[in-house]
Structure formats: C-alpha cells, structure tokens
Coordinates of C-alpha atoms in Angstrom, one line a residue:
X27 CA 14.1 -18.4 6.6
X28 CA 11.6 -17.4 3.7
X29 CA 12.6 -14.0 2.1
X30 CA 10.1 -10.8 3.1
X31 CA 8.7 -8.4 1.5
X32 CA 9.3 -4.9 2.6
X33 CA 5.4 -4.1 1.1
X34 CA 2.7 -5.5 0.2
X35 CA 0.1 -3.9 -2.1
X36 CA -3.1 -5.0 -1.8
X37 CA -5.8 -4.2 -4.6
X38 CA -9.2 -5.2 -6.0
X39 CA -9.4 -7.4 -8.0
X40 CA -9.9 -5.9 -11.7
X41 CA -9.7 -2.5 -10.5
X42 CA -7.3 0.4 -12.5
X43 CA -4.5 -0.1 -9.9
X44 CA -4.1 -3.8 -10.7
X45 CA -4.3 -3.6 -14.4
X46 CA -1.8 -0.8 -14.0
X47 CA 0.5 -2.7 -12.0
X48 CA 0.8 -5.8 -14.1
X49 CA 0.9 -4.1 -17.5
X50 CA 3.0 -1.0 -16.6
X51 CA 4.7 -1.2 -12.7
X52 CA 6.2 1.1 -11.3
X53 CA 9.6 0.6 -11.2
X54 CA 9.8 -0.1 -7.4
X55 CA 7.7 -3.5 -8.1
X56 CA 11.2 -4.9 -10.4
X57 CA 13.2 -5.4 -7.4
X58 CA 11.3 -7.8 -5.6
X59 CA 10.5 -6.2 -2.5
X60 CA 7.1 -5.5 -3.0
X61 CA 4.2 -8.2 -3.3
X62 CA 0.4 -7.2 -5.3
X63 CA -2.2 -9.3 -4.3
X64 CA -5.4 -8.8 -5.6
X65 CA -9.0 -9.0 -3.7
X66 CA -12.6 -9.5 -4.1
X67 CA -14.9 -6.4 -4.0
X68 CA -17.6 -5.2 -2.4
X69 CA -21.0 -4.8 -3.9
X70 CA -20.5 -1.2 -4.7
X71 CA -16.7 -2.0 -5.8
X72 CA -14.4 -1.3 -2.6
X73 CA -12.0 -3.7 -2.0
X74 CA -13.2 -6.0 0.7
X75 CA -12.2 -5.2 4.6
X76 CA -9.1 -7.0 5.8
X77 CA -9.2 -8.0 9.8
X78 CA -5.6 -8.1 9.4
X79 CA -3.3 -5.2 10.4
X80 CA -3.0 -1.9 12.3
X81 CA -4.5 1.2 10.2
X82 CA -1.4 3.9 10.8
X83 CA -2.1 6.2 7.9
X84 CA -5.2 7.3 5.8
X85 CA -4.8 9.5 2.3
X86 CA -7.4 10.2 -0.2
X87 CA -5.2 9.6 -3.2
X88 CA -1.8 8.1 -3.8
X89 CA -0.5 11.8 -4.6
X90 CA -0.3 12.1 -0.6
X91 CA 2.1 9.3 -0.4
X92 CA 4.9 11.5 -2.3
X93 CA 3.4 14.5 -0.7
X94 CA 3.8 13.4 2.8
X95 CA 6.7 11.4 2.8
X96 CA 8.1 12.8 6.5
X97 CA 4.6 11.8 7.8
X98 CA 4.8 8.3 6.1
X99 CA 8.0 7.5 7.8
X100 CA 6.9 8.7 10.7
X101 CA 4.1 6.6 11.4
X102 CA 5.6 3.7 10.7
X103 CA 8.8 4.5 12.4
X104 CA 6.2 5.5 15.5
X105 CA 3.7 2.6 15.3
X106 CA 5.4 0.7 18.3
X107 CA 5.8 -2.9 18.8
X108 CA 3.3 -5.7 17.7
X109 CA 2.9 -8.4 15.6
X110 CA 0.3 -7.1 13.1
X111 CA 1.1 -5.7 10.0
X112 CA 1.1 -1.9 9.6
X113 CA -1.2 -0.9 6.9
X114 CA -1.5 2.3 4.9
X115 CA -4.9 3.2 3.5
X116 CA -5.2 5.0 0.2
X117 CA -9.1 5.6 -0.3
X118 CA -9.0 6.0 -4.0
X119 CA -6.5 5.5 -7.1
X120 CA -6.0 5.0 -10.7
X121 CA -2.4 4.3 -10.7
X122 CA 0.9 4.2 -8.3
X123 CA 3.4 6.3 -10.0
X124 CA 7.1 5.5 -8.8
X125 CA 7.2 8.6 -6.2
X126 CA 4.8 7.8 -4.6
X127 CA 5.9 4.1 -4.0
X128 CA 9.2 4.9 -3.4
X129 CA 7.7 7.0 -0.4
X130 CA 6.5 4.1 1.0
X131 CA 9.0 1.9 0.3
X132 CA 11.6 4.0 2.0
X133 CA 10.3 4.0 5.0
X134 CA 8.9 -0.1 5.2
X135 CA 12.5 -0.2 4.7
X136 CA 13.1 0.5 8.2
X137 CA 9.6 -0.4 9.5
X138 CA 9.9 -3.4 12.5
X139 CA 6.9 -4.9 11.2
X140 CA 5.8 -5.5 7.8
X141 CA 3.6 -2.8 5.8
X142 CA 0.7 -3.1 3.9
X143 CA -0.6 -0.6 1.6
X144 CA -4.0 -1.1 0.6
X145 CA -5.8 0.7 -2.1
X146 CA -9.7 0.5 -1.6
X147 CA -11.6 1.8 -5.0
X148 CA -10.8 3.0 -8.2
X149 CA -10.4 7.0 -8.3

C-alpha cells in the first residue's frame, strides 16, 4: 500500500506561497506528511477551480488557520463519511508560517479522509 499524505497543499503556480514553500518551508513540510503541488492560474491570477473535494472550511488568510484551530478540527472531525477529499480554502496568502500549518496538520491527522488545503491568490 502507497504511503499518504496527511495534507496536501495546493498552490498557484509562481505565486508567493510556492516560492515560499520551496525556498523557506515551514517546518511541518520536513517530515513528509504533507505534499505541495502547484497549479495553473486564472486570468486574473487565482488558482484554477478543483472539481475535486468537499469545501469544509473557508478563511480569508492563513492567520485563521492558527486562530481557529478548535473550528479546524472540528470540521474535519465532523465532515462525515465519503470518498472525496476534504479541502480547506484559504482565500489569500503570502506565506504559511509553522502555526498555522501545524493547525491543520493536527487535525488531518485524525481526519477519515484525506485534506486538502488550497491557497487561491497571493495576499
């Protein structure tokens, strides 16, 4: 059986977050539980809409994710059965700073599907 990931981040391609990320990662990316992928934009430079996944949580900025860790873990520990991934949204960010990735990481930890955190646009 092929080892998973407890996250995914997904990011555009070229955007601050992915620069970030492969230059100077948090250091929640060393263990190996988390996977970046990188994707095409949109015209006016969101990342490009996945069909993929059930939207469980929305935040403007990454800043939330540490902010609201209890209502991180909840959603995900609440999002019910399925097969699709469970995705968190993050609207807008320059960076991901270890608390706030070790938010999300705590709770894919115990998530029965896997997570996906997508950040859309630069911030």
């Amino acid at each position: 059986m092929a080892h998973q990931p407890k996250l995914i981040i997904q990011v555009a391609r070229g955007s601050a977050v992915e620069r970030q990320l492969a230059t100077s990662p948090p250091q929640g990316l060393a263990g190996g539980e988390v996977v970046v992928e990188t994707g095409y934009t949109t015209a006016d430079g969101h990342l490009e809409p996945s069909e993929a996944g059930d939207v469980v949580l929305s935040v403007p900025s990454p800043e939330a994710l540490a902010r609201e860790a209890d209502e991180v873990h909840r959603v995900i520990a609440h999002a019910g059965t399925g097969v699709e991934p469970l995705v968190l949204v993050v609207e807008a960010a320059e960076e991901l700073r270890d608390d706030e990735l070790a938010a999300v990481l705590a709770a894919a930890g115990h998530a029965p599907r896997p997570v996906i955190l997508r950040v859309l646009r630069d911030g």
